[in-house]
XYZ file of C-alpha atoms in Angstrom:
263
model
C 39.609 -7.094 -116.225
C 42.064 -8.112 -115.694
C 40.937 -11.403 -114.446
C 42.727 -14.201 -113.417
C 44.685 -15.556 -117.053
C 45.571 -11.807 -118.003
C 47.688 -11.383 -114.338
C 48.730 -14.641 -114.705
C 50.165 -13.632 -117.621
C 51.378 -10.552 -117.078
C 53.477 -12.416 -114.544
C 54.823 -14.528 -116.451
C 55.504 -11.718 -119.287
C 57.523 -9.956 -115.778
C 59.655 -12.713 -114.667
C 62.512 -12.254 -117.116
C 62.455 -8.821 -117.387
C 62.432 -8.225 -113.850
C 62.992 -10.726 -111.573
C 66.722 -10.223 -109.620
C 66.189 -6.113 -110.360
C 67.080 -3.797 -108.132
C 64.852 -0.800 -107.238
C 67.117 2.271 -107.340
C 64.200 4.724 -107.078
C 60.181 4.844 -107.460
C 58.369 8.091 -108.652
C 54.931 8.398 -108.313
C 52.700 10.713 -110.060
C 49.221 10.273 -108.978
C 49.064 9.516 -105.001
C 46.036 8.056 -104.775
C 47.363 4.947 -106.887
C 49.209 4.462 -103.201
C 46.833 2.689 -101.051
C 47.255 2.753 -97.293
C 50.247 4.963 -97.174
C 52.333 8.166 -97.818
C 53.958 8.057 -101.182
C 57.121 9.155 -98.965
C 56.699 5.898 -96.838
C 55.956 4.012 -100.136
C 59.496 4.964 -101.981
C 61.359 4.196 -98.818
C 59.705 1.202 -98.483
C 60.924 0.355 -102.097
C 64.117 1.872 -102.934
C 67.066 -0.040 -103.445
C 64.869 -3.641 -102.538
C 65.640 -6.450 -104.665
C 62.806 -7.756 -106.554
C 63.576 -11.751 -105.250
C 59.674 -13.550 -106.583
C 56.657 -12.508 -108.503
C 53.754 -14.358 -107.832
C 50.103 -14.039 -108.360
C 47.253 -14.697 -106.073
C 43.840 -14.445 -107.812
C 43.698 -11.217 -109.938
C 46.598 -9.950 -107.832
C 50.728 -9.765 -108.049
C 52.531 -9.560 -105.690
C 56.199 -8.518 -106.136
C 58.907 -10.268 -103.010
C 60.924 -7.700 -102.097
C 64.650 -8.324 -100.385
C 62.994 -6.811 -97.306
C 61.017 -9.786 -97.072
C 58.122 -7.749 -97.986
C 55.462 -8.203 -100.636
C 54.645 -5.776 -102.397
C 50.823 -6.201 -103.990
C 50.069 -4.857 -107.111
C 45.963 -4.210 -108.399
C 45.016 -3.424 -111.735
C 41.726 -3.106 -111.175
C 39.985 -2.506 -114.254
C 42.789 -0.700 -116.903
C 45.671 -0.968 -114.966
C 49.000 -2.177 -116.687
C 52.720 -2.655 -116.341
C 55.137 -2.679 -118.311
C 58.983 -2.702 -118.758
C 60.113 -0.139 -121.185
C 63.779 1.177 -122.053
C 65.053 3.637 -120.057
C 64.181 7.315 -119.998
C 61.537 6.446 -122.606
C 58.729 9.148 -122.401
C 55.821 8.862 -120.206
C 52.504 8.331 -120.922
C 50.046 10.943 -119.776
C 48.143 7.992 -117.711
C 51.367 6.653 -116.852
C 51.291 7.145 -112.506
C 54.242 5.505 -111.167
C 57.923 4.903 -112.577
C 60.151 2.098 -110.941
C 63.690 2.436 -111.724
C 65.035 -0.795 -112.176
C 68.850 0.149 -113.834
C 68.852 -0.639 -117.247
C 64.618 -0.546 -117.679
C 61.999 1.246 -116.225
C 58.751 -0.187 -114.998
C 56.053 2.067 -115.929
C 52.495 1.576 -113.602
C 49.656 3.093 -116.563
C 45.952 3.141 -115.567
C 43.577 5.113 -117.387
C 40.531 4.975 -115.395
C 42.930 5.188 -112.371
C 41.004 2.479 -110.136
C 44.229 0.299 -108.980
C 47.483 0.276 -107.408
C 50.040 -0.573 -104.790
C 49.881 -1.667 -100.964
C 51.266 -4.112 -98.539
C 48.549 -5.472 -97.967
C 47.299 -9.048 -98.587
C 44.402 -10.033 -100.561
C 42.137 -12.399 -98.621
C 40.249 -14.229 -100.928
C 39.935 -18.242 -101.646
C 41.445 -21.156 -103.724
C 42.693 -20.749 -106.543
C 41.150 -21.980 -108.721
C 43.837 -24.081 -110.817
C 45.840 -25.638 -107.861
C 45.121 -28.557 -105.307
C 43.340 -27.064 -102.787
C 41.190 -26.236 -104.990
C 38.743 -29.865 -105.318
C 35.356 -30.602 -106.044
C 34.760 -31.329 -102.326
C 35.374 -27.931 -101.767
C 33.065 -26.466 -104.309
C 30.244 -28.741 -103.489
C 30.428 -27.218 -99.756
C 30.306 -24.085 -100.465
C 27.654 -24.008 -103.346
C 25.104 -25.831 -100.726
C 26.063 -23.035 -98.543
C 25.809 -20.281 -100.772
C 22.360 -18.073 -101.128
C 24.037 -16.384 -103.908
C 23.611 -17.371 -107.758
C 25.917 -18.606 -109.694
C 27.115 -15.757 -111.571
C 27.636 -13.532 -107.900
C 28.448 -17.148 -106.357
C 31.823 -17.025 -109.779
C 32.293 -13.478 -108.761
C 33.238 -13.987 -104.673
C 36.873 -13.630 -104.329
C 36.377 -15.171 -101.246
C 34.623 -18.153 -102.355
C 37.202 -18.802 -105.923
C 40.167 -16.656 -106.206
C 40.065 -14.647 -109.675
C 37.501 -15.331 -112.191
C 35.926 -12.028 -112.887
C 32.693 -11.040 -115.847
C 33.905 -12.318 -118.737
C 35.369 -15.764 -117.124
C 32.180 -16.510 -115.468
C 30.042 -15.931 -118.250
C 32.501 -18.433 -120.248
C 32.619 -20.909 -117.658
C 28.533 -21.082 -116.546
C 28.588 -21.518 -120.894
C 30.696 -24.581 -120.603
C 29.013 -26.307 -117.843
C 25.738 -25.552 -119.492
C 24.113 -23.534 -116.205
C 22.274 -20.192 -116.347
C 23.893 -17.209 -114.406
C 20.742 -16.492 -112.453
C 20.393 -20.218 -110.704
C 20.495 -20.766 -107.287
C 24.359 -22.183 -106.046
C 22.400 -23.944 -103.446
C 20.243 -25.944 -106.153
C 22.761 -27.761 -108.430
C 22.840 -31.222 -107.885
C 26.306 -33.245 -107.577
C 27.199 -33.831 -111.093
C 25.922 -30.337 -111.943
C 28.889 -29.177 -109.255
C 31.416 -31.523 -111.059
C 30.553 -29.749 -114.378
C 30.891 -26.232 -113.125
C 34.108 -27.513 -111.318
C 35.537 -28.705 -114.943
C 34.283 -26.030 -116.719
C 35.838 -23.519 -114.023
C 39.292 -25.209 -114.680
C 39.193 -25.892 -118.459
C 38.119 -22.449 -119.527
C 40.968 -20.416 -116.611
C 43.684 -22.770 -118.269
C 42.846 -21.928 -122.021
C 42.386 -18.549 -120.787
C 46.185 -18.685 -119.840
C 47.049 -20.543 -123.356
C 45.994 -18.099 -125.009
C 47.799 -15.378 -123.257
C 44.615 -13.849 -121.346
C 41.864 -12.074 -123.543
C 42.079 -8.353 -124.683
C 38.269 -6.726 -125.340
C 39.604 -3.257 -124.487
C 42.728 -2.108 -122.312
C 44.919 -4.981 -121.859
C 48.054 -6.088 -122.313
C 50.894 -7.732 -121.270
C 54.570 -6.012 -119.935
C 55.621 -6.169 -123.360
C 52.372 -4.254 -124.129
C 50.858 -7.143 -126.341
C 47.596 -8.419 -126.700
C 45.993 -11.689 -125.670
C 43.886 -13.853 -127.531
C 41.400 -15.171 -126.009
C 39.117 -12.915 -127.360
C 38.985 -14.763 -130.351
C 37.464 -18.090 -128.630
C 34.858 -16.236 -126.499
C 31.382 -17.785 -126.708
C 28.614 -15.913 -125.247
C 30.364 -12.469 -123.660
C 29.993 -10.122 -125.034
C 27.779 -12.102 -128.000
C 24.296 -10.009 -127.468
C 22.588 -10.792 -130.209
C 24.597 -13.438 -131.568
C 23.702 -17.074 -132.640
C 24.836 -19.739 -129.839
C 27.484 -21.632 -131.508
C 25.790 -24.916 -130.044
C 22.094 -24.259 -130.068
C 21.563 -21.433 -133.104
C 19.490 -19.599 -130.586
C 20.275 -15.460 -129.589
C 22.691 -14.942 -126.860
C 21.036 -12.080 -124.609
C 22.219 -10.183 -122.194
C 21.087 -9.450 -118.672
C 22.307 -7.930 -115.376
C 22.798 -10.239 -112.798
C 25.045 -9.805 -109.973
C 25.487 -6.061 -110.513
C 27.167 -6.821 -113.763
C 26.315 -7.184 -117.624
C 25.717 -11.253 -118.004
C 26.007 -12.818 -121.364
C 24.072 -16.414 -122.003
C 22.104 -18.517 -124.194
C 18.679 -19.101 -122.407
C 17.914 -22.471 -124.255
C 21.567 -24.077 -123.385
C 21.862 -22.519 -120.215
C 18.188 -22.946 -118.754
């Protein structure tokens, strides 16, 4: 968390607030949120630069600067980017503050796993873009030795899917997370392809899933948590068949599914 729909929502909420702003300065309160460089170098590379673009690549937010460099933000588990009024009180979990003139951009991260770098992420195609095709997915499925849960979580295969959406996608497709990816028949690969696009699109439409920490740049929660069918539903009845949803550990992650609908 945040996954593709959450980062896309954050990006969209940031664009009208910070695009075109000058970064007058930045104060870093926790040096480890700056990756692969010193705080001094980081400050030098961003201070005085104009924000000319905001894009998303998988789970990463890409901030294009007038220096022709791209600042990469990875929110990891609990990272937040909040646009706040100038001179407001700093939260105890705020680890960097960007002075944008009339407003401030605060980076807040309870778990302290996320941060900033100038390295571009190496990830697979965007699942909602044209280069993610059914033929691409079938080729990757047939070449994989992973189970489906691990396959969906592999960012080098598909960008942006995390634990929540992987569980929801597999339920939508009627596929077991334990199933080996290479065993899928063509029609099952097509079901998976459609489920990926449907679930992620719905996640974006509902502005992401707020279960614990996720909010957008205006501190607003998403709404997709109200539409989850299996994730976090251990012990609840399946909306399709009435059997109980179970939770097991697959690909090193808690995995929720219906053993009847996802045989």
